[in-house]
Each structure stands twice: as structure tokens, then as C-alpha cells.
mmCIF file of C-alpha atoms in Angstrom:
data_model
loop_
_atom_site.group_PDB
_atom_site.id
_atom_site.type_symbol
_atom_site.label_atom_id
_atom_site.label_comp_id
_atom_site.label_asym_id
_atom_site.label_seq_id
_atom_site.Cartn_x
_atom_site.Cartn_y
_atom_site.Cartn_z
ATOM 1 C CA UNK A 1 -10.022 -70.807 72.837
ATOM 2 C CA UNK A 2 -11.306 -72.689 75.891
ATOM 3 C CA UNK A 3 -9.836 -71.763 79.280
ATOM 4 C CA UNK A 4 -9.109 -74.758 81.488
ATOM 5 C CA UNK A 5 -10.721 -74.777 84.948
ATOM 6 C CA UNK A 6 -8.550 -73.476 87.774
ATOM 7 C CA UNK A 7 -9.249 -76.775 89.555
ATOM 8 C CA UNK A 8 -10.675 -79.940 88.064
ATOM 9 C CA UNK A 9 -11.369 -82.963 90.277
ATOM 10 C CA UNK A 10 -12.308 -86.165 88.475
ATOM 11 C CA UNK A 11 -13.716 -89.175 90.375
ATOM 12 C CA UNK A 12 -11.590 -88.130 93.362
ATOM 13 C CA UNK A 13 -11.582 -90.675 96.170
ATOM 14 C CA UNK A 14 -9.697 -90.894 99.465
ATOM 15 C CA UNK A 15 -10.159 -93.881 101.742
ATOM 16 C CA UNK A 16 -8.813 -94.497 105.209
ATOM 17 C CA UNK A 17 -9.270 -98.222 105.624
ATOM 18 C CA UNK A 18 -12.953 -98.941 105.083
ATOM 19 C CA UNK A 19 -13.934 -95.272 105.489
ATOM 20 C CA UNK A 20 -14.432 -93.242 102.285
ATOM 21 C CA UNK A 21 -13.566 -89.721 103.440
ATOM 22 C CA UNK A 22 -13.932 -88.514 99.837
ATOM 23 C CA UNK A 23 -16.180 -90.590 97.624
ATOM 24 C CA UNK A 24 -15.961 -89.991 93.872
ATOM 25 C CA UNK A 25 -15.998 -86.178 93.802
ATOM 26 C CA UNK A 26 -16.231 -84.470 90.396
ATOM 27 C CA UNK A 27 -15.789 -80.706 90.400
ATOM 28 C CA UNK A 28 -14.681 -77.805 88.183
ATOM 29 C CA UNK A 29 -13.738 -74.456 89.741
ATOM 30 C CA UNK A 30 -13.435 -71.484 87.381
ATOM 31 C CA UNK A 31 -10.435 -69.128 87.277
ATOM 32 C CA UNK A 32 -10.937 -66.172 89.611
ATOM 33 C CA UNK A 33 -13.857 -67.808 91.415
ATOM 34 C CA UNK A 34 -14.462 -67.565 95.162
ATOM 35 C CA UNK A 35 -15.530 -71.138 95.744
ATOM 36 C CA UNK A 36 -16.585 -72.550 99.124
ATOM 37 C CA UNK A 37 -16.770 -76.134 100.332
ATOM 38 C CA UNK A 38 -19.384 -76.276 103.079
ATOM 39 C CA UNK A 39 -20.356 -79.143 105.335
ATOM 40 C CA UNK A 40 -20.375 -80.501 108.879
ATOM 41 C CA UNK A 41 -17.336 -82.083 110.531
ATOM 42 C CA UNK A 42 -16.396 -85.336 108.825
ATOM 43 C CA UNK A 43 -18.149 -84.490 105.551
ATOM 44 C CA UNK A 44 -14.943 -84.625 103.484
ATOM 45 C CA UNK A 45 -14.444 -80.929 102.656
ATOM 46 C CA UNK A 46 -11.114 -80.514 104.473
ATOM 47 C CA UNK A 47 -9.793 -83.769 103.021
ATOM 48 C CA UNK A 48 -10.566 -82.473 99.518
ATOM 49 C CA UNK A 49 -8.647 -79.283 100.323
ATOM 50 C CA UNK A 50 -5.666 -81.324 101.550
ATOM 51 C CA UNK A 51 -5.777 -83.430 98.387
ATOM 52 C CA UNK A 52 -5.696 -80.290 96.226
ATOM 53 C CA UNK A 53 -2.773 -78.946 98.281
ATOM 54 C CA UNK A 54 -0.893 -82.243 97.978
ATOM 55 C CA UNK A 55 -0.826 -82.922 101.718
ATOM 56 C CA UNK A 56 -2.753 -86.147 101.072
ATOM 57 C CA UNK A 57 -2.546 -88.543 98.135
ATOM 58 C CA UNK A 58 -5.824 -89.712 96.591
ATOM 59 C CA UNK A 59 -6.792 -93.371 96.613
ATOM 60 C CA UNK A 60 -8.050 -92.872 93.066
ATOM 61 C CA UNK A 61 -9.075 -90.118 90.676
ATOM 62 C CA UNK A 62 -7.204 -87.067 89.430
ATOM 63 C CA UNK A 63 -6.520 -83.403 90.262
ATOM 64 C CA UNK A 64 -5.796 -80.838 87.556
ATOM 65 C CA UNK A 65 -4.571 -77.271 88.046
ATOM 66 C CA UNK A 66 -5.275 -75.100 84.992
ATOM 67 C CA UNK A 67 -5.133 -78.209 82.788
ATOM 68 C CA UNK A 68 -1.960 -79.609 84.367
ATOM 69 C CA UNK A 69 -2.350 -82.997 86.090
ATOM 70 C CA UNK A 70 -0.833 -82.508 89.571
ATOM 71 C CA UNK A 71 -2.214 -85.690 91.152
ATOM 72 C CA UNK A 72 1.232 -87.173 91.774
ATOM 73 C CA UNK A 73 3.105 -83.908 92.367
ATOM 74 C CA UNK A 74 4.493 -82.844 95.743
ATOM 75 C CA UNK A 75 2.945 -79.804 97.482
ATOM 76 C CA UNK A 76 5.894 -77.556 96.574
ATOM 77 C CA UNK A 77 5.482 -78.454 92.891
ATOM 78 C CA UNK A 78 1.876 -77.203 92.807
ATOM 79 C CA UNK A 79 1.176 -73.534 92.170
ATOM 80 C CA UNK A 80 -1.114 -73.243 95.185
ATOM 81 C CA UNK A 81 -0.750 -71.851 98.684
ATOM 82 C CA UNK A 82 -2.678 -72.471 101.897
ATOM 83 C CA UNK A 83 -3.920 -70.220 104.719
ATOM 84 C CA UNK A 84 -4.669 -72.058 107.961
ATOM 85 C CA UNK A 85 -6.872 -71.170 110.921
ATOM 86 C CA UNK A 86 -3.903 -70.751 113.280
ATOM 87 C CA UNK A 87 -2.077 -68.284 110.961
ATOM 88 C CA UNK A 88 1.305 -70.096 111.496
ATOM 89 C CA UNK A 89 3.283 -66.833 111.611
ATOM 90 C CA UNK A 90 6.886 -66.803 112.814
ATOM 91 C CA UNK A 91 6.823 -64.973 116.179
ATOM 92 C CA UNK A 92 10.498 -63.922 116.046
ATOM 93 C CA UNK A 93 10.145 -62.264 112.630
ATOM 94 C CA UNK A 94 8.656 -58.881 111.864
ATOM 95 C CA UNK A 95 5.412 -58.676 109.903
ATOM 96 C CA UNK A 96 7.326 -57.675 106.760
ATOM 97 C CA UNK A 97 9.783 -60.562 107.207
ATOM 98 C CA UNK A 98 6.894 -62.988 107.635
ATOM 99 C CA UNK A 99 5.305 -61.842 104.397
ATOM 100 C CA UNK A 100 8.623 -61.923 102.516
ATOM 101 C CA UNK A 101 9.608 -65.373 103.815
ATOM 102 C CA UNK A 102 8.271 -67.345 100.835
ATOM 103 C CA UNK A 103 10.074 -65.032 98.428
ATOM 104 C CA UNK A 104 13.297 -65.466 100.386
ATOM 105 C CA UNK A 105 12.992 -69.242 100.159
ATOM 106 C CA UNK A 106 12.620 -68.859 96.386
ATOM 107 C CA UNK A 107 15.913 -66.967 96.244
ATOM 108 C CA UNK A 108 14.550 -63.506 95.405
ATOM 109 C CA UNK A 109 16.906 -60.595 96.050
ATOM 110 C CA UNK A 110 16.290 -58.701 99.295
ATOM 111 C CA UNK A 111 15.346 -55.370 97.682
ATOM 112 C CA UNK A 112 12.739 -56.925 95.384
ATOM 113 C CA UNK A 113 11.214 -59.190 98.015
ATOM 114 C CA UNK A 114 10.976 -56.281 100.481
ATOM 115 C CA UNK A 115 9.174 -54.168 97.880
ATOM 116 C CA UNK A 116 6.777 -56.966 96.999
ATOM 117 C CA UNK A 117 6.092 -57.775 100.667
ATOM 118 C CA UNK A 118 5.364 -54.100 101.380
ATOM 119 C CA UNK A 119 2.974 -53.976 98.412
ATOM 120 C CA UNK A 120 1.220 -57.122 99.677
ATOM 121 C CA UNK A 121 0.755 -55.503 103.088
ATOM 122 C CA UNK A 122 -0.784 -52.461 101.400
ATOM 123 C CA UNK A 123 -3.240 -54.776 99.602
ATOM 124 C CA UNK A 124 -4.484 -56.139 102.950
ATOM 125 C CA UNK A 125 -4.503 -52.626 104.475
ATOM 126 C CA UNK A 126 -1.549 -53.184 106.807
ATOM 127 C CA UNK A 127 0.860 -50.726 105.218
ATOM 128 C CA UNK A 128 3.095 -49.113 107.845
ATOM 129 C CA UNK A 129 2.910 -52.094 110.231
ATOM 130 C CA UNK A 130 5.723 -54.094 108.664
ATOM 131 C CA UNK A 131 8.156 -53.467 111.554
ATOM 132 C CA UNK A 132 5.832 -54.916 114.197
ATOM 133 C CA UNK A 133 5.952 -58.443 115.540
ATOM 134 C CA UNK A 134 2.855 -60.671 115.127
ATOM 135 C CA UNK A 135 2.243 -60.507 118.896
ATOM 136 C CA UNK A 136 1.646 -56.756 118.559
ATOM 137 C CA UNK A 137 -1.268 -57.257 116.163
ATOM 138 C CA UNK A 138 -4.927 -58.119 116.670
ATOM 139 C CA UNK A 139 -6.335 -61.453 115.533
ATOM 140 C CA UNK A 140 -7.816 -59.912 112.398
ATOM 141 C CA UNK A 141 -4.527 -58.195 111.554
ATOM 142 C CA UNK A 142 -2.583 -61.444 111.994
ATOM 143 C CA UNK A 143 -5.018 -63.173 109.650
ATOM 144 C CA UNK A 144 -4.412 -60.477 107.049
ATOM 145 C CA UNK A 145 -0.650 -60.961 107.433
ATOM 146 C CA UNK A 146 -1.176 -64.669 106.739
ATOM 147 C CA UNK A 147 -3.171 -63.732 103.620
ATOM 148 C CA UNK A 148 -0.443 -61.360 102.442
ATOM 149 C CA UNK A 149 2.240 -64.017 102.978
ATOM 150 C CA UNK A 150 0.204 -66.575 101.035
ATOM 151 C CA UNK A 151 -0.574 -64.274 98.108
ATOM 152 C CA UNK A 152 2.772 -62.464 97.734
ATOM 153 C CA UNK A 153 4.214 -65.509 95.931
ATOM 154 C CA UNK A 154 1.376 -65.153 93.391
ATOM 155 C CA UNK A 155 -0.131 -68.645 93.518
ATOM 156 C CA UNK A 156 -2.671 -69.590 90.886
ATOM 157 C CA UNK A 157 -5.016 -70.890 93.595
ATOM 158 C CA UNK A 158 -5.282 -69.949 97.275
ATOM 159 C CA UNK A 159 -6.642 -72.598 99.648
ATOM 160 C CA UNK A 160 -8.200 -71.376 102.895
ATOM 161 C CA UNK A 161 -8.876 -73.898 105.673
ATOM 162 C CA UNK A 162 -11.468 -72.250 107.978
ATOM 163 C CA UNK A 163 -9.213 -69.170 108.283
ATOM 164 C CA UNK A 164 -11.752 -67.118 110.269
ATOM 165 C CA UNK A 165 -12.735 -69.830 112.744
ATOM 166 C CA UNK A 166 -10.544 -68.515 115.593
ATOM 167 C CA UNK A 167 -11.942 -64.960 115.445
ATOM 168 C CA UNK A 168 -14.790 -63.621 117.560
ATOM 169 C CA UNK A 169 -18.134 -62.959 115.854
ATOM 170 C CA UNK A 170 -17.750 -59.203 115.245
ATOM 171 C CA UNK A 171 -14.232 -59.562 113.869
ATOM 172 C CA UNK A 172 -15.208 -62.575 111.786
ATOM 173 C CA UNK A 173 -18.008 -60.603 110.126
ATOM 174 C CA UNK A 174 -15.614 -57.734 109.402
ATOM 175 C CA UNK A 175 -13.004 -60.113 107.970
ATOM 176 C CA UNK A 176 -15.615 -61.753 105.712
ATOM 177 C CA UNK A 177 -16.137 -58.441 103.923
ATOM 178 C CA UNK A 178 -12.403 -57.734 103.757
ATOM 179 C CA UNK A 179 -11.596 -61.233 102.488
ATOM 180 C CA UNK A 180 -14.033 -60.854 99.601
ATOM 181 C CA UNK A 181 -12.601 -57.434 98.738
ATOM 182 C CA UNK A 182 -9.049 -58.835 98.788
ATOM 183 C CA UNK A 183 -10.028 -61.737 96.546
ATOM 184 C CA UNK A 184 -11.615 -59.421 93.996
ATOM 185 C CA UNK A 185 -8.581 -57.112 94.035
ATOM 186 C CA UNK A 186 -6.139 -59.977 93.511
ATOM 187 C CA UNK A 187 -8.224 -61.954 91.013
ATOM 188 C CA UNK A 188 -6.882 -65.233 92.406
ATOM 189 C CA UNK A 189 -9.062 -68.354 92.637
ATOM 190 C CA UNK A 190 -9.992 -68.913 96.294
ATOM 191 C CA UNK A 191 -11.019 -72.356 97.576
ATOM 192 C CA UNK A 192 -12.555 -71.767 101.005
ATOM 193 C CA UNK A 193 -13.443 -74.484 103.524
ATOM 194 C CA UNK A 194 -15.991 -73.719 106.240
ATOM 195 C CA UNK A 195 -18.722 -75.306 108.346
ATOM 196 C CA UNK A 196 -20.352 -71.881 108.850
ATOM 197 C CA UNK A 197 -23.352 -71.585 106.525
ATOM 198 C CA UNK A 198 -23.672 -67.805 106.824
ATOM 199 C CA UNK A 199 -19.975 -67.391 106.047
ATOM 200 C CA UNK A 200 -20.288 -69.488 102.890
ATOM 201 C CA UNK A 201 -23.403 -67.598 101.758
ATOM 202 C CA UNK A 202 -21.721 -64.236 102.394
ATOM 203 C CA UNK A 203 -18.437 -64.905 100.610
ATOM 204 C CA UNK A 204 -18.989 -67.319 97.771
ATOM 205 C CA UNK A 205 -19.612 -67.139 94.057
ATOM 206 C CA UNK A 206 -20.566 -70.820 94.288
ATOM 207 C CA UNK A 207 -20.841 -73.390 97.070
ATOM 208 C CA UNK A 208 -20.428 -77.154 97.158
ATOM 209 C CA UNK A 209 -22.321 -78.684 100.090
ATOM 210 C CA UNK A 210 -20.638 -81.868 101.324
ATOM 211 C CA UNK A 211 -22.096 -84.827 103.194
ATOM 212 C CA UNK A 212 -20.444 -88.212 103.793
ATOM 213 C CA UNK A 213 -17.638 -87.527 101.348
ATOM 214 C CA UNK A 214 -19.846 -86.430 98.466
ATOM 215 C CA UNK A 215 -21.132 -83.178 97.000
ATOM 216 C CA UNK A 216 -24.879 -83.197 97.615
ATOM 217 C CA UNK A 217 -25.571 -79.820 96.005
ATOM 218 C CA UNK A 218 -23.536 -77.375 93.929
ATOM 219 C CA UNK A 219 -24.738 -73.883 93.105
ATOM 220 C CA UNK A 220 -24.764 -70.163 93.858
ATOM 221 C CA UNK A 221 -25.553 -69.021 97.422
ATOM 222 C CA UNK A 222 -29.048 -68.015 96.296
ATOM 223 C CA UNK A 223 -29.666 -71.401 94.670
ATOM 224 C CA UNK A 224 -28.369 -73.295 97.697
ATOM 225 C CA UNK A 225 -30.474 -71.306 100.154
ATOM 226 C CA UNK A 226 -33.678 -70.726 98.233
ATOM 227 C CA UNK A 227 -33.828 -73.987 96.267
ATOM 228 C CA UNK A 228 -32.188 -76.783 98.268
ATOM 229 C CA UNK A 229 -32.368 -80.028 96.318
ATOM 230 C CA UNK A 230 -32.652 -82.394 99.291
ATOM 231 C CA UNK A 231 -33.583 -82.484 102.965
ATOM 232 C CA UNK A 232 -29.949 -82.480 104.153
ATOM 233 C CA UNK A 233 -29.179 -79.166 102.427
ATOM 234 C CA UNK A 234 -32.492 -77.641 103.498
ATOM 235 C CA UNK A 235 -31.794 -78.555 107.119
ATOM 236 C CA UNK A 236 -28.052 -77.772 107.172
ATOM 237 C CA UNK A 237 -27.979 -74.447 105.304
ATOM 238 C CA UNK A 238 -29.899 -72.006 107.447
ATOM 239 C CA UNK A 239 -33.160 -72.940 109.164
ATOM 240 C CA UNK A 240 -35.925 -74.654 107.246
ATOM 241 C CA UNK A 241 -39.264 -76.273 107.940
ATOM 242 C CA UNK A 242 -39.163 -79.693 106.283
ATOM 243 C CA UNK A 243 -42.390 -81.642 105.749
ATOM 244 C CA UNK A 244 -42.415 -85.345 104.922
ATOM 245 C CA UNK A 245 -44.828 -88.282 104.908
ATOM 246 C CA UNK A 246 -48.409 -87.840 106.160
ATOM 247 C CA UNK A 247 -47.643 -84.373 107.548
ATOM 248 C CA UNK A 248 -46.588 -83.184 104.104
ATOM 249 C CA UNK A 249 -49.857 -84.491 102.681
ATOM 250 C CA UNK A 250 -51.843 -82.547 105.282
ATOM 251 C CA UNK A 251 -49.838 -79.312 105.227
ATOM 252 C CA UNK A 252 -48.691 -79.009 101.602
ATOM 253 C CA UNK A 253 -51.570 -80.971 100.132
ATOM 254 C CA UNK A 254 -49.553 -83.581 98.247
ATOM 255 C CA UNK A 255 -47.178 -86.442 98.947
ATOM 256 C CA UNK A 256 -43.416 -86.010 98.922
ATOM 257 C CA UNK A 257 -40.766 -84.061 100.829
ATOM 258 C CA UNK A 258 -40.992 -80.275 100.974
ATOM 259 C CA UNK A 259 -39.237 -77.298 102.542
ATOM 260 C CA UNK A 260 -40.410 -73.786 103.471
ATOM 261 C CA UNK A 261 -38.046 -71.198 104.936
ATOM 262 C CA UNK A 262 -39.252 -69.497 108.180
ATOM 263 C CA UNK A 263 -39.047 -65.987 106.680
ATOM 264 C CA UNK A 264 -41.368 -67.095 103.867
ATOM 265 C CA UNK A 265 -44.137 -67.833 106.363
ATOM 266 C CA UNK A 266 -46.492 -65.494 108.186
ATOM 267 C CA UNK A 267 -48.552 -65.993 111.326
ATOM 268 C CA UNK A 268 -51.960 -64.574 112.253
ATOM 269 C CA UNK A 269 -54.032 -65.019 115.396
ATOM 270 C CA UNK A 270 -57.175 -67.042 114.868
ATOM 271 C CA UNK A 271 -58.246 -69.862 112.615
ATOM 272 C CA UNK A 272 -58.380 -69.413 108.881
ATOM 273 C CA UNK A 273 -59.168 -71.927 106.189
ATOM 274 C CA UNK A 274 -57.693 -72.098 102.734
ATOM 275 C CA UNK A 275 -54.835 -73.370 100.649
ATOM 276 C CA UNK A 276 -51.241 -72.735 101.736
ATOM 277 C CA UNK A 277 -52.093 -72.410 105.400
ATOM 278 C CA UNK A 278 -52.170 -74.556 108.537
ATOM 279 C CA UNK A 279 -53.616 -74.110 112.021
ATOM 280 C CA UNK A 280 -51.632 -74.476 115.212
ATOM 281 C CA UNK A 281 -50.735 -73.067 118.596
ATOM 282 C CA UNK A 282 -47.822 -70.816 119.539
ATOM 283 C CA UNK A 283 -45.338 -72.579 121.814
ATOM 284 C CA UNK A 284 -42.770 -69.796 122.188
ATOM 285 C CA UNK A 285 -41.711 -66.414 120.841
ATOM 286 C CA UNK A 286 -37.990 -65.594 120.711
ATOM 287 C CA UNK A 287 -36.797 -62.019 120.269
ATOM 288 C CA UNK A 288 -33.672 -61.830 118.067
ATOM 289 C CA UNK A 289 -33.241 -58.115 117.410
ATOM 290 C CA UNK A 290 -35.016 -56.885 114.306
ATOM 291 C CA UNK A 291 -37.180 -60.006 114.106
ATOM 292 C CA UNK A 292 -38.958 -62.502 116.318
ATOM 293 C CA UNK A 293 -38.956 -66.270 115.836
ATOM 294 C CA UNK A 294 -42.398 -67.707 116.508
ATOM 295 C CA UNK A 295 -42.447 -71.427 117.292
ATOM 296 C CA UNK A 296 -45.759 -73.061 116.382
ATOM 297 C CA UNK A 297 -47.028 -76.608 116.939
ATOM 298 C CA UNK A 298 -49.248 -77.327 113.960
ATOM 299 C CA UNK A 299 -52.423 -79.360 114.378
ATOM 300 C CA UNK A 300 -50.974 -81.630 111.686
ATOM 301 C CA UNK A 301 -48.387 -82.814 114.195
ATOM 302 C CA UNK A 302 -45.229 -80.845 113.392
ATOM 303 C CA UNK A 303 -43.410 -77.938 115.003
ATOM 304 C CA UNK A 304 -42.430 -75.069 112.683
ATOM 305 C CA UNK A 305 -40.469 -71.832 112.978
ATOM 306 C CA UNK A 306 -41.869 -68.600 111.551
ATOM 307 C CA UNK A 307 -39.692 -65.488 111.266
ATOM 308 C CA UNK A 308 -41.601 -62.226 111.429
ATOM 309 C CA UNK A 309 -40.708 -58.563 111.845
ATOM 310 C CA UNK A 310 -41.323 -57.068 115.271
ATOM 311 C CA UNK A 311 -43.428 -54.279 113.759
ATOM 312 C CA UNK A 312 -45.920 -56.715 112.260
ATOM 313 C CA UNK A 313 -46.129 -58.876 115.361
ATOM 314 C CA UNK A 314 -47.251 -56.496 118.092
ATOM 315 C CA UNK A 315 -46.851 -57.769 121.656
ATOM 316 C CA UNK A 316 -45.140 -61.114 121.092
ATOM 317 C CA UNK A 317 -45.475 -62.198 124.722
ATOM 318 C CA UNK A 318 -49.257 -62.288 124.372
ATOM 319 C CA UNK A 319 -48.991 -64.803 121.521
ATOM 320 C CA UNK A 320 -47.774 -67.682 123.683
ATOM 321 C CA UNK A 321 -50.471 -70.359 123.763
ATOM 322 C CA UNK A 322 -52.627 -68.566 121.175
ATOM 323 C CA UNK A 323 -54.364 -70.409 118.359
ATOM 324 C CA UNK A 324 -52.911 -69.125 115.089
ATOM 325 C CA UNK A 325 -52.838 -69.740 111.355
ATOM 326 C CA UNK A 326 -49.497 -70.082 109.581
ATOM 327 C CA UNK A 327 -49.580 -69.104 105.885
ATOM 328 C CA UNK A 328 -47.191 -69.100 102.913
ATOM 329 C CA UNK A 329 -47.140 -68.705 99.125
ATOM 330 C CA UNK A 330 -47.236 -71.761 96.923
ATOM 331 C CA UNK A 331 -44.096 -70.507 95.139
ATOM 332 C CA UNK A 332 -42.145 -70.699 98.414
ATOM 333 C CA UNK A 333 -42.680 -74.453 98.785
ATOM 334 C CA UNK A 334 -39.520 -76.258 97.618
ATOM 335 C CA UNK A 335 -39.758 -79.891 96.533
ATOM 336 C CA UNK A 336 -36.905 -81.975 97.939
ATOM 337 C CA UNK A 337 -35.319 -85.124 96.566
ATOM 338 C CA UNK A 338 -35.472 -86.715 100.010
#
């Protein structure tokens, strides 16, 4: 017996006049998967989320939810729910009342909906805070209330539109871990939209990288980061040194487009000859905690970033202006489609 995908998008297109916000997207998301749509502003990821939710109607193509064609269905007729960045909690209601609101709208008896709302709050580790108002909670707690409210109605798919974007860095990192734990506990398919590369890499089972309304790479976080298929992904996801044209011929030793991650490179004072190395001069050293980013202008005519541990570097300040050799392993050179 074959299980239908949680979400199936087939040739999905959304146009606003002459602009193709979503341009022929084909995608299957598995049941129980934490799936992220990653891309810069205007890449089409949020429009795809809105199409799945039913807030927008596609120009063409289809949307299936567990084998059921929902393309023409209204949002309330789709077994999905959405968590937004601004939480959208009712300030006059208690936390428990906020979580139980969707069950109340569905006509569930008060005793049952109160029990289910309390259980949902326990799932997001907010048990005992049901009597408080949203204004009495921290930003991270309010986000967890929004998650509890969205999941208490037991949707088949939960859509999350940059839900951590309004949190400060420390809280956002904490919520990333908690969000993944909650998703695993619930077993619900999560479709997560973000422009934060680290967030997508941290949370996802798989990632679709969007550019100009299309998916330009689909894969696991490791595949996306370590083996980008084109220069856009290499440049957008993390930091990468991309070599093209004559520079690629000089540095890599063959024609084409190539990428090498900064942490896959090493730097040594002095000139050294050999394969998988290039000479240059240090422009700047930037201390970033456990590591230092060394910026090198290669003699071949390109600036590169090299990430090295502080222990292996010595006195970084003395490196500025020094002639150095940058080296890497042949296996760390990724061939790009362009």
C-alpha cells in the first residue's frame, strides 16, 4: 500500500500580472516531515505557503493534501493550520482560552476543549500558565501558545510563516530546538518558511531553496550545504568561495564553476607550490569567537574567506599583509551548474 504525500504540488503557478511569483513548482512532502522552504525575499516561498493554505488561488497547477485535491477548496475546508510571525493571539483571552478557541469554533463541549487545550499547553511546556494573559508571557512563550493553538485542532499539516523572525537571536536559537522537539512529539508534517539559512539547516529534514519562483535545489541540509548544485545555492546558503571563468582555471586547474567552503580551506604563511593550493596575501583577520575568518586576496585575482580555529592560527593580527598559501582537498571542490 502506497502512502500519498502529505503535500503534492504539481506544476503550481501563481502570476500577478506579468510577474510569475511561483513558476511551475513540483514538490512532494512526506507525512511527518519537517520541510523548509528557504529563499530571499521575493523568491516565491511565502506565496507557495499561502497557496497551500488557500489564502491565494493558483493561476494554474494543483495542490493535493494526502491525495485529496484541495486546489479549489476554501482555507477552512483544508485540514491545515498556519502559525504566523506575529502570533495573532487574542489579548483579552487567557492563554488557555486562546488555545481552546479553534475547538470552541468547531462546537466542542467546554469540558473536552479545556482538557485538550491544557494537554496542548503541556506539550509546549507551558502547563500551569493557562490563566495568564498573552501580555504576561515572553516572546518565546507567546510563540509556543500560538503553536499549541494551531496544533490542538490536530491538522494534518502545520504551515509556519517565519514564526521565529520576531525573536531575538538567543531566544530564536532556543526556540529552534524546541520547535523540532515539538514536531517530533506531535508527528505532524511541518512546512516551514524562512529566509534564515542557519535556521533551515538546523530544523529541517529536507529543504527546498527558492529563487525567482522556482525550486533551484531540493535535498537534505547536508546535501544543500556540502553539495550545492549551482552558484546561487552556494552563495546563498552559508558562505562559499565561488570560482568561475579564468580564475577557476588558475585556482582549480580546470574550466567551469566551482565552490569551496571556507572551513574546508587552510592557510599557511609563506609560498608553497602544488595542486589544490593558491598563493595570496592576507587582507584582514576577523575574530568570531572559536574561529577566525581570514580574508585573502589570491594572486589569481579573487578574494576568498578561510575559516580557521584560533588554536591553529597563532597571533592573527600579525597575519595582516602576510604572503600566504591557501590549501584545500580535491574532494572539497564542488562543481556547480552555473
